[in-house]
Coordinates of N, CA and C in Angstrom, one line a residue:
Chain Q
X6 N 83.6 113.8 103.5 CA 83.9 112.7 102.7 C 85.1 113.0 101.7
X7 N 86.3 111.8 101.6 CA 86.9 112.1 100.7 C 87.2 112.1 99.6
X8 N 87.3 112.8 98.7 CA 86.9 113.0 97.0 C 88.4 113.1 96.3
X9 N 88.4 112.6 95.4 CA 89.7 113.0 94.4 C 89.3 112.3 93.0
X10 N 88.7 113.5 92.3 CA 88.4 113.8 90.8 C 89.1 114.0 89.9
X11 N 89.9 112.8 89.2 CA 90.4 113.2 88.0 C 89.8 113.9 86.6
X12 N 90.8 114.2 85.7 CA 90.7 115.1 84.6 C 91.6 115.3 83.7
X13 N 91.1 115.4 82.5 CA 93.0 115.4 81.4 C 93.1 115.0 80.8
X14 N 92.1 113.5 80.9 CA 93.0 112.5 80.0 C 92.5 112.7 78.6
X15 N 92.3 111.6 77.6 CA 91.9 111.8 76.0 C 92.7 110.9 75.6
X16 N 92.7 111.4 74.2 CA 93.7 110.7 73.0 C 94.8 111.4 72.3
X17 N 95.7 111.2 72.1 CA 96.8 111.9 72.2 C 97.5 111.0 70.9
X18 N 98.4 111.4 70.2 CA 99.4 111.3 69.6 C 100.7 110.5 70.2
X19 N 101.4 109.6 69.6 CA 102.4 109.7 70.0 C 103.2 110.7 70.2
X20 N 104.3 110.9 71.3 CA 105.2 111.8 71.1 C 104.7 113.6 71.6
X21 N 103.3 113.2 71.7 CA 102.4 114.4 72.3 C 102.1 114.3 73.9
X22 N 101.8 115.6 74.2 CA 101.8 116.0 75.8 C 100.2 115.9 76.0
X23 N 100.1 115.9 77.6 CA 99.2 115.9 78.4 C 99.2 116.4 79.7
X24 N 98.2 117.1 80.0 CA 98.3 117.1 81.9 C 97.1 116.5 82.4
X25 N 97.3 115.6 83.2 CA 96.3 115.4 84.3 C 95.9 116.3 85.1
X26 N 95.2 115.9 85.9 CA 94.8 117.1 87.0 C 93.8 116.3 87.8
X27 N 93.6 116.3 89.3 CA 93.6 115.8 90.2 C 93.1 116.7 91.4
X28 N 91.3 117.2 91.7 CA 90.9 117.8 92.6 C 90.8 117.1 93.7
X29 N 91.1 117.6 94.7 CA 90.7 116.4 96.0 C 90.2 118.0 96.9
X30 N 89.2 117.0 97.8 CA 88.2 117.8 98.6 C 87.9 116.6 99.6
X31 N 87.6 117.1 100.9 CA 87.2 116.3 102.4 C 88.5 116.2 103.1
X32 N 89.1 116.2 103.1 CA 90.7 116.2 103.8 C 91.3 117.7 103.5
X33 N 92.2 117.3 104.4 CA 93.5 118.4 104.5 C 94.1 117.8 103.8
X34 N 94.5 118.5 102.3 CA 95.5 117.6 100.9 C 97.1 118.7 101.4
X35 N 96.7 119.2 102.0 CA 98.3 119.6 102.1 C 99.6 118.9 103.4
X36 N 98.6 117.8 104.0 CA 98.7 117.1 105.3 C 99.5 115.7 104.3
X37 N 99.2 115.3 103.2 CA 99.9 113.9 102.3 C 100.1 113.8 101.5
X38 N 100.8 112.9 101.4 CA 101.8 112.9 99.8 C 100.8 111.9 99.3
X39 N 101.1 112.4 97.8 CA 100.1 111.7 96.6 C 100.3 111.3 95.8
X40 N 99.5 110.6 95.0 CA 100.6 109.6 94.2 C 99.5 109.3 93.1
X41 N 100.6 109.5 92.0 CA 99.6 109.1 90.5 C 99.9 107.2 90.2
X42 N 98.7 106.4 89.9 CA 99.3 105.1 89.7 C 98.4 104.7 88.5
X43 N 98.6 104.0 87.6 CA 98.1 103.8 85.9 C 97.9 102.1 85.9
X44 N 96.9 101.9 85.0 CA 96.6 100.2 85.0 C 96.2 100.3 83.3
X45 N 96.8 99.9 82.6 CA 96.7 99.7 81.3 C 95.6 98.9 81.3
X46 N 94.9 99.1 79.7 CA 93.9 98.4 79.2 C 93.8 96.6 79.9
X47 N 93.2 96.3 80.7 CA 92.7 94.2 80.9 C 94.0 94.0 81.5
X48 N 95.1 95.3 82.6 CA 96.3 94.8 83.1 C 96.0 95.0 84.3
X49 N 97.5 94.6 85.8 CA 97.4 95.5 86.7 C 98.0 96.6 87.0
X50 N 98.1 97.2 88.0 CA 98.7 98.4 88.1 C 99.9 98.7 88.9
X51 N 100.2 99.7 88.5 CA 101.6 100.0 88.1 C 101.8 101.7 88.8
X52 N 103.0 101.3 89.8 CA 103.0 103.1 90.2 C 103.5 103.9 89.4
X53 N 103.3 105.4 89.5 CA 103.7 106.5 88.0 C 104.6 106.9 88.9
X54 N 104.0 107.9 90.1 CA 105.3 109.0 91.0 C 104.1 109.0 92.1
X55 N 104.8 109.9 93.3 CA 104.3 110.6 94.4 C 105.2 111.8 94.4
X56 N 104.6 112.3 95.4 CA 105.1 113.8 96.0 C 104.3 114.4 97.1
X57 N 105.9 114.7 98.3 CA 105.7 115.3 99.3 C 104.6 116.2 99.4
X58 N 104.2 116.3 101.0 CA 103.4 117.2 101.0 C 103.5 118.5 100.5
X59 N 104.9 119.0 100.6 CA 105.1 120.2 100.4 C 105.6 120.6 99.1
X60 N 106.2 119.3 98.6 CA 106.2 119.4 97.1 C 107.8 119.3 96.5
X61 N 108.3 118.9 98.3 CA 109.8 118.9 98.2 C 110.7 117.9 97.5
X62 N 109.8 116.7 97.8 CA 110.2 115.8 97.4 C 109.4 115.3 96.3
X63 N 110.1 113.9 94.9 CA 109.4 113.6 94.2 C 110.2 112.1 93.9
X64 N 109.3 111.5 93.2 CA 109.9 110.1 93.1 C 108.9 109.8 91.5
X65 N 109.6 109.0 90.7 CA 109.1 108.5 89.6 C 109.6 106.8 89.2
X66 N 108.8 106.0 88.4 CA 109.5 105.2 88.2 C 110.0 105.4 87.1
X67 N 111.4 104.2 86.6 CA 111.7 104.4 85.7 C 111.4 104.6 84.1
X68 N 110.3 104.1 84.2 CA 109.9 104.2 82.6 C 109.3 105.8 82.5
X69 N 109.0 106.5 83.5 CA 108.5 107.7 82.7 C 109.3 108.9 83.4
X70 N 110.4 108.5 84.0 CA 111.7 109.2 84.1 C 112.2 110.3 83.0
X71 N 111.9 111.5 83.1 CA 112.4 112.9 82.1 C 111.4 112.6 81.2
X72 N 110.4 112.4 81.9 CA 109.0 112.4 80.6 C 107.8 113.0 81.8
X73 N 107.5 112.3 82.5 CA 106.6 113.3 83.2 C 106.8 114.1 84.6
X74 N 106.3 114.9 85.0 CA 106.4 115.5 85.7 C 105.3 115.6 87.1
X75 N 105.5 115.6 87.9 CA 104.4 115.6 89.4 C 104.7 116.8 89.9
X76 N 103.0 117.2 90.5 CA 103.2 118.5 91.2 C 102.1 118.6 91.7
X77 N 102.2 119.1 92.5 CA 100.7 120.2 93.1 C 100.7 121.6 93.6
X78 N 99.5 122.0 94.0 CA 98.8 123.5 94.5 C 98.3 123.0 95.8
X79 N 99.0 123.4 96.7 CA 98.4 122.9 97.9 C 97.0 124.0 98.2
X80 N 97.6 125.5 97.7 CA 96.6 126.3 97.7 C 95.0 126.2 97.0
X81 N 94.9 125.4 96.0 CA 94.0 124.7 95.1 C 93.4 123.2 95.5
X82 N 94.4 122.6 96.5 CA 93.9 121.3 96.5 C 94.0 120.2 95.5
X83 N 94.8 120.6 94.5 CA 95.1 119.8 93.3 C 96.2 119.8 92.9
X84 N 96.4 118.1 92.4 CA 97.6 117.1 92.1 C 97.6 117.1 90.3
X85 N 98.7 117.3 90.3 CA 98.9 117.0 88.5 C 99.9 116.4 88.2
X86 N 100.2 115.9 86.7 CA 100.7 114.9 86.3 C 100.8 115.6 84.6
X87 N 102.1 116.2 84.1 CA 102.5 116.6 83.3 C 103.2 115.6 82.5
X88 N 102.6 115.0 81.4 CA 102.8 114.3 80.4 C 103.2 114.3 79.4
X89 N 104.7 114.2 78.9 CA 105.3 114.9 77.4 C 105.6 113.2 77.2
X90 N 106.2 113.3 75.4 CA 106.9 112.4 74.9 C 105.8 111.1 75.0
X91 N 104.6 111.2 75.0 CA 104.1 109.9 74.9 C 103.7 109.2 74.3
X92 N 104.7 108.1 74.6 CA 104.2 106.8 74.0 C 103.0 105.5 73.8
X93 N 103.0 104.8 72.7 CA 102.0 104.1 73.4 C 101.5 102.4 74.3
X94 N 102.9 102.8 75.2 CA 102.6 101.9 76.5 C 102.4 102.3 77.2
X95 N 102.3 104.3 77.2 CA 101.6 105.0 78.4 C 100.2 104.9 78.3
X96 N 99.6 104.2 77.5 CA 98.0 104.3 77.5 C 97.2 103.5 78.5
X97 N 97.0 104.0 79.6 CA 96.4 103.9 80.5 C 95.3 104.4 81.3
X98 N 94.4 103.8 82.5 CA 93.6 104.5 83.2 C 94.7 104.9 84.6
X99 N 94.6 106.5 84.6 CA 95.4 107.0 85.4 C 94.2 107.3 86.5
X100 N 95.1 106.3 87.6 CA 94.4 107.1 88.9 C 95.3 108.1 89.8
X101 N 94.5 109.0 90.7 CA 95.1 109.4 91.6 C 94.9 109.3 93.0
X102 N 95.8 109.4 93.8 CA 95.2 108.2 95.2 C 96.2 109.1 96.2
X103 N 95.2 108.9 97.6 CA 96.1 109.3 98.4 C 97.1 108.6 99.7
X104 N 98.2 109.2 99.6 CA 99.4 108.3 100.4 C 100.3 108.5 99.5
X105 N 101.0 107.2 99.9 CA 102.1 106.7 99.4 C 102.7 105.4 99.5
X106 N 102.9 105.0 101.1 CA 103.5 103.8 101.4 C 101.9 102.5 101.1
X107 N 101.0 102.9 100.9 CA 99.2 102.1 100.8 C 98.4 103.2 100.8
X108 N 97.9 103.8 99.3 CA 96.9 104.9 99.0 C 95.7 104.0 99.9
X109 N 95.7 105.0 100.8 CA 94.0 104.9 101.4 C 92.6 104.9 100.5
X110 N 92.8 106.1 99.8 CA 92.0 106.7 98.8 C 92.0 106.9 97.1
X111 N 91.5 106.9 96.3 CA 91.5 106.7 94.9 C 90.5 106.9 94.2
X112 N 90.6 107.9 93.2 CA 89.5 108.7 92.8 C 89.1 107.9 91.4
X113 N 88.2 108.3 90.2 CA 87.7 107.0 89.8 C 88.6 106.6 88.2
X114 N 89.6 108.0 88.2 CA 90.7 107.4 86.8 C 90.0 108.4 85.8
X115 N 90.8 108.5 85.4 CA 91.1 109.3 83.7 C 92.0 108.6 82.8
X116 N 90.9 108.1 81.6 CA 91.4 107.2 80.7 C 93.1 108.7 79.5
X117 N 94.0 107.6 79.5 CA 94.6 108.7 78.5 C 95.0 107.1 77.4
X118 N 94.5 108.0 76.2 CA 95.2 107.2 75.2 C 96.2 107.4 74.1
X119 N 97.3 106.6 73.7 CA 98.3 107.5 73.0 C 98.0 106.4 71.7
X120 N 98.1 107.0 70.7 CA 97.5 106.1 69.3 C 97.9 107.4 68.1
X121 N 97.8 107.0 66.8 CA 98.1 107.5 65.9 C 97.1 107.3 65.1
Chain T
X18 N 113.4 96.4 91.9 CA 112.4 96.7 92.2 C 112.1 95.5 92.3
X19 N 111.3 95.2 93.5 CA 111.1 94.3 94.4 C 109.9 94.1 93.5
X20 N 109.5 92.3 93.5 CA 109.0 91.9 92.7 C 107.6 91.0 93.4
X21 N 106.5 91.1 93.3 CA 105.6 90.8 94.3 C 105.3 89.7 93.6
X22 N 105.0 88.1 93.8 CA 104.5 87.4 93.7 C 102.9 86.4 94.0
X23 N 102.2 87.1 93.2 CA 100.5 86.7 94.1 C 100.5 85.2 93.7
X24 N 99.6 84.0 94.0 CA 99.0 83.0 93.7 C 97.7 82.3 94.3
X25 N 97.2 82.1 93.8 CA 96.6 81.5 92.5 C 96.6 82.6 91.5
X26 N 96.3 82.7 90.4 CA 96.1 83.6 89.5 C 94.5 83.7 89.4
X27 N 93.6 83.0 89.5 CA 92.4 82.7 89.4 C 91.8 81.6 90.4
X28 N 90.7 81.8 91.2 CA 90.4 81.8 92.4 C 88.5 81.6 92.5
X29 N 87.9 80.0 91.7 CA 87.3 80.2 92.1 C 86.6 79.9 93.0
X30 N 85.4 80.4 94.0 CA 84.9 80.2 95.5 C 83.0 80.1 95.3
X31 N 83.0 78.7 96.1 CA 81.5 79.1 96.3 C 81.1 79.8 97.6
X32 N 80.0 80.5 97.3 CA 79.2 81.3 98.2 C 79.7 80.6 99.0
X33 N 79.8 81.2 100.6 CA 79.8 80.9 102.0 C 81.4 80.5 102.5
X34 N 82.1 80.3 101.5 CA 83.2 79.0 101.7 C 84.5 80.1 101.7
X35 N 85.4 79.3 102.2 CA 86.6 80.2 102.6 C 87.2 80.5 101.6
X36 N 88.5 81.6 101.7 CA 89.1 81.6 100.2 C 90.2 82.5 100.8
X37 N 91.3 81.6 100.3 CA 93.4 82.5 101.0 C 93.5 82.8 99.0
X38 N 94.7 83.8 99.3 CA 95.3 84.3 98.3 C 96.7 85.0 99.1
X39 N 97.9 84.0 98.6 CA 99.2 84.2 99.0 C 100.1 85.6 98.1
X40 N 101.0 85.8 98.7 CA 101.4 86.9 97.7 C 103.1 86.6 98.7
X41 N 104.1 86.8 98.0 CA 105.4 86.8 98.1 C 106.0 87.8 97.8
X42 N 107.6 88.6 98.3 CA 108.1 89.1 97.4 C 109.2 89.5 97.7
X43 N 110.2 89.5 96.7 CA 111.6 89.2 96.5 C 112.5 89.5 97.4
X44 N 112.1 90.7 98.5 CA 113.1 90.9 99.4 C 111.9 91.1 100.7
X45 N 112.8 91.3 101.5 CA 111.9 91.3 102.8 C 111.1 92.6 102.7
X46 N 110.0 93.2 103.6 CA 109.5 94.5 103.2 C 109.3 94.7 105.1
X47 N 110.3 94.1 105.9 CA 110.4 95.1 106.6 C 111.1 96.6 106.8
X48 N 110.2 97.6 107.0 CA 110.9 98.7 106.8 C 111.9 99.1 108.0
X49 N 112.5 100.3 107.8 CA 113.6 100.4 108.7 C 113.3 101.1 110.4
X50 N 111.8 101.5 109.9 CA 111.3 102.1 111.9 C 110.5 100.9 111.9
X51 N 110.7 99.7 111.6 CA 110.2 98.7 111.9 C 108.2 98.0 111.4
X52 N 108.2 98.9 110.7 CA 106.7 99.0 110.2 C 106.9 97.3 108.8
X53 N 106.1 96.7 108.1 CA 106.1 96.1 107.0 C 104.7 96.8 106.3
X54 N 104.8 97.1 105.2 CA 104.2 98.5 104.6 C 103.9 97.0 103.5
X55 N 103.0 96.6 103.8 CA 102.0 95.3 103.2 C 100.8 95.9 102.7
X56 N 100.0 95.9 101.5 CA 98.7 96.6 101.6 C 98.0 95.1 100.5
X57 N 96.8 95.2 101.1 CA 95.7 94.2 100.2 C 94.9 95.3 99.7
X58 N 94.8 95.1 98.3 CA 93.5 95.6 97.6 C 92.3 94.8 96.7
X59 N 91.2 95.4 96.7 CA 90.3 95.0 96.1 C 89.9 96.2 95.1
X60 N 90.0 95.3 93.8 CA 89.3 96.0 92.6 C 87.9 95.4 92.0
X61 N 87.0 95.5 92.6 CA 85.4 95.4 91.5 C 85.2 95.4 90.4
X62 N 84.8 94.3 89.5 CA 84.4 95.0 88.2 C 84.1 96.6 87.8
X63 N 85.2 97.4 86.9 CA 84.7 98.5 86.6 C 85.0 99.5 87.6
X64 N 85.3 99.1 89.2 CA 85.5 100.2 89.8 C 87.5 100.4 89.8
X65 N 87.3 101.2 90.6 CA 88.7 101.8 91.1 C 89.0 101.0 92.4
X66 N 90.4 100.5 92.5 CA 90.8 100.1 93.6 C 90.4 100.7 95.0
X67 N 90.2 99.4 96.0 CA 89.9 100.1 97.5 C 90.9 99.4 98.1
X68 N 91.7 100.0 99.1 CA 92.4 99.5 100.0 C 91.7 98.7 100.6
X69 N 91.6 97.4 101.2 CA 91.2 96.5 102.3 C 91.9 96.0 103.3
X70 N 93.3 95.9 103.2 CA 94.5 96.1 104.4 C 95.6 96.8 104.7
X71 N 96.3 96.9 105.4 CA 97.7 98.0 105.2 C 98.2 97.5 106.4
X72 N 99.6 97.2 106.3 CA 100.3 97.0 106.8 C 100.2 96.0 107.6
X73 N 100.0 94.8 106.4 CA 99.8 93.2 106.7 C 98.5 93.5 107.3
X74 N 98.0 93.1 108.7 CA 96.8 93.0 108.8 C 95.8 94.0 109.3
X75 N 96.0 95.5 109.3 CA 95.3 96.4 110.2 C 94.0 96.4 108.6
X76 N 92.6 96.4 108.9 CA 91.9 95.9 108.1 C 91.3 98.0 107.9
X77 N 90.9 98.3 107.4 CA 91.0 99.4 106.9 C 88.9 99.9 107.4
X78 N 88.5 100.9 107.8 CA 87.6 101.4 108.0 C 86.3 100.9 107.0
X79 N 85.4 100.3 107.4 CA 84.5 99.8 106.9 C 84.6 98.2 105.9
X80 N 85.7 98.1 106.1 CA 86.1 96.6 105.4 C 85.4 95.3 106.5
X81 N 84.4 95.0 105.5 CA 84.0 93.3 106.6 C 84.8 92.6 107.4
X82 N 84.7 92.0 108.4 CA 85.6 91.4 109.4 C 85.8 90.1 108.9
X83 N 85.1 89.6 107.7 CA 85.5 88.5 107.4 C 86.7 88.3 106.3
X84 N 87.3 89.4 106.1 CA 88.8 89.8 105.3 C 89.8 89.9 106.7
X85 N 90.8 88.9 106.6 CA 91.9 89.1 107.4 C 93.2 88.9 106.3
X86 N 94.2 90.1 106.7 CA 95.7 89.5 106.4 C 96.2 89.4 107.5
X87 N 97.4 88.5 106.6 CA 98.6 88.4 108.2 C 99.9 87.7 106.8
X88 N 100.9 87.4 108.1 CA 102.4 86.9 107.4 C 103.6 88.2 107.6
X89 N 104.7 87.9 107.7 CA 105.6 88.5 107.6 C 107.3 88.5 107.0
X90 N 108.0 89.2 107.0 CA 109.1 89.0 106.2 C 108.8 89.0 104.7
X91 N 108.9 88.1 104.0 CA 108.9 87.8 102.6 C 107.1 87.0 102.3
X92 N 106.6 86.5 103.1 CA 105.2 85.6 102.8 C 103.9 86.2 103.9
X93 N 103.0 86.5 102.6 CA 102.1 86.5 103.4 C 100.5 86.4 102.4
X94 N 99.7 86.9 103.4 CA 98.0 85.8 103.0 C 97.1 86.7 103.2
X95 N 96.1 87.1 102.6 CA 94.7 87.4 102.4 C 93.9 85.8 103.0
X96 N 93.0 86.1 103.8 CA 92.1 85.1 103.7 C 90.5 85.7 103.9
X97 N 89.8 85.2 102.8 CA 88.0 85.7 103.5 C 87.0 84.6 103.9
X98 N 86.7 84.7 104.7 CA 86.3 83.7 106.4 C 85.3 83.1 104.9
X99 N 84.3 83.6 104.6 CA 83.2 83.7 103.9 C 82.8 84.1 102.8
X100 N 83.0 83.7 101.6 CA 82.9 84.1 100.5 C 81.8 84.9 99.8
X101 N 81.6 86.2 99.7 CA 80.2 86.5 99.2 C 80.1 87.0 97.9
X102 N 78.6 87.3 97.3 CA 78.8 87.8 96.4 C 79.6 88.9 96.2
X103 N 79.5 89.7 96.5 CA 79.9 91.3 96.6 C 81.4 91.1 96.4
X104 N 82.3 90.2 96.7 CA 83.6 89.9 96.5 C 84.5 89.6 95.5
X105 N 83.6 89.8 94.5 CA 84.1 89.0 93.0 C 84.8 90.7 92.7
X106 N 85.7 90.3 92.4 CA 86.9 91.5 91.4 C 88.2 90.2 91.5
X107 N 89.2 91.1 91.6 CA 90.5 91.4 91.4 C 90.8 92.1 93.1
X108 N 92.0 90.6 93.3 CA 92.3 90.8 94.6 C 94.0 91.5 94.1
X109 N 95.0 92.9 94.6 CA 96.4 92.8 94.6 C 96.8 92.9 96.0
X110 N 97.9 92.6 95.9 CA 99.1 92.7 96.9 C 99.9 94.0 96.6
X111 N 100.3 94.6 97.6 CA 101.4 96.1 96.8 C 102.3 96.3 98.1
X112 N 103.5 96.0 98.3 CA 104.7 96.9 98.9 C 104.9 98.4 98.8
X113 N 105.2 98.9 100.0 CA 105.6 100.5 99.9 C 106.3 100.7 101.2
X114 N 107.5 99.6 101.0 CA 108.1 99.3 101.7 C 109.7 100.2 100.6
X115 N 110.0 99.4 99.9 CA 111.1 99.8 98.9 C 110.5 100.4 97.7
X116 N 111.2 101.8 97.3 CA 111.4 102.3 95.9 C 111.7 101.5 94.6
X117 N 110.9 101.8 93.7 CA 108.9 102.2 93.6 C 108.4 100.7 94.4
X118 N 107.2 101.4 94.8 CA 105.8 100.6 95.3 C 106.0 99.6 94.4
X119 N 105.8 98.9 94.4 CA 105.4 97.7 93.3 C 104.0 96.8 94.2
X120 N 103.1 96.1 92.9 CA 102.0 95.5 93.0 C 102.0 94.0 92.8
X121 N 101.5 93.3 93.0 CA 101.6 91.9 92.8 C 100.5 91.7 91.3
X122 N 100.1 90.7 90.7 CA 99.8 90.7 89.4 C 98.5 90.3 89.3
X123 N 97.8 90.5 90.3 CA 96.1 90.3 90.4 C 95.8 88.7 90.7
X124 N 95.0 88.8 91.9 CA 93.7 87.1 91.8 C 92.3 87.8 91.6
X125 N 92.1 86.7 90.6 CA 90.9 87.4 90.4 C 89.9 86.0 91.0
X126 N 89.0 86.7 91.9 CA 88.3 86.0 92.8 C 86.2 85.6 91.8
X127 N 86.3 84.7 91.5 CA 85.1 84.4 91.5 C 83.8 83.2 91.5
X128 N 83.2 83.5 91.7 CA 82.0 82.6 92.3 C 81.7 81.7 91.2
X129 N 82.0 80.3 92.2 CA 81.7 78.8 91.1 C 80.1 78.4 90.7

């Protein structure tokens, strides 16, 4: 069965960092690219980034462009999501899901909140 | 970034009875090896998104047969044969056709 357990999130500060982190188990995670996507408080959602299987490739959208960072451990099975500079229109339920072009899968979200 | 257009915004259905939700969007989403990278999702009160179609209409493992998409180019349509309980969330549309994916802005589906 396929699993992908988020972790990380909290309350945070403006202008303060975070990592997500993203176990997946039931699949071969080093077989697809993964993709973090966020749905703010009563909104919809909104892609963050993906990244290649191998970790070659990466793609972000513009609003959190030289702010966060994507990555994984294929050796570990886990996807992360390195969060600096945050603001608070990042305050979101961050999921992680797998694919890219239509996440098949989606694990159940890690709330992150940025507040003062 | 291609801009998805869903409508109705609010969608309500009685038990049994049919129910479409259109979704549009700004450029074509045919891709270039010829695929349209169309996906329908369903969000549940409280849960996490589930895929229910991909790539316009291939209906996804364990999804009821009474969920079909179809449409191509720029327009296309969710329809559910039969309206059931179990159905009520938050219907999106999402491209992953062009850089970034973009989502359409939610129907939210519920019982009259």
């Amino acid at each position: 069965e396929v699993q992908l357990v988020e972790s990380g999130g909290g309350l945070v500060q403006p202008g303060g960092s975070l990592r997500l982190s993203c176990a997946a188990s039931g699949f071969t995670f080093s077989s697809y690219w993964m993709s973090w996507v966020r749905q703010a408080p009563g909104k919809g959602l909104e892609w963050v980034a993906n990244i290649k299987q191998d970790g070659s490739e990466k793609y972000y959208v513009d609003s959190v462009k030289g702010r966060f960072t994507i990555s994984r451990d294929n050796a570990k099975n886990s996807l992360y999501l390195q969060m600096n500079s945050l603001r608070a229109e990042d305050t979101a339920v961050y999921y992680c899901a797998r694919g890219s072009e239509g996440p098949d899968y989606w694990g159940q979200g890690t709330l992150v909140t940025v507040s003062s | 970034d291609v801009v998805m257009t869903q409508s109705p915004l609010s969608l309500p259905v009685t038990l049994g009875q049919p129910a479409s939700i259109s979704c549009r969007s700004s450029q074509s989403l045919v891709y270039s090896d010829g695929n349209t990278y169309l996906n329908w999702f369903q969000q549940r009160p409280g849960q996490s998104p589930r895929r229910l179609i991909y790539k316009v209409s291939n209906r996804d493992s364990g999804v009821p047969d009474r969920f079909s998409g179809s449409g191509s180019g720029t327009d296309f349509t969710l329809k559910i044969s039969r309206v059931e309980a179990e159905d009520v969330g938050v219907y999106y549309c999402m491209q992953g056709t062009h850089w970034p994916p973009t989502f359409g802005g939610g129907t939210k589906v519920e019982i009259k």
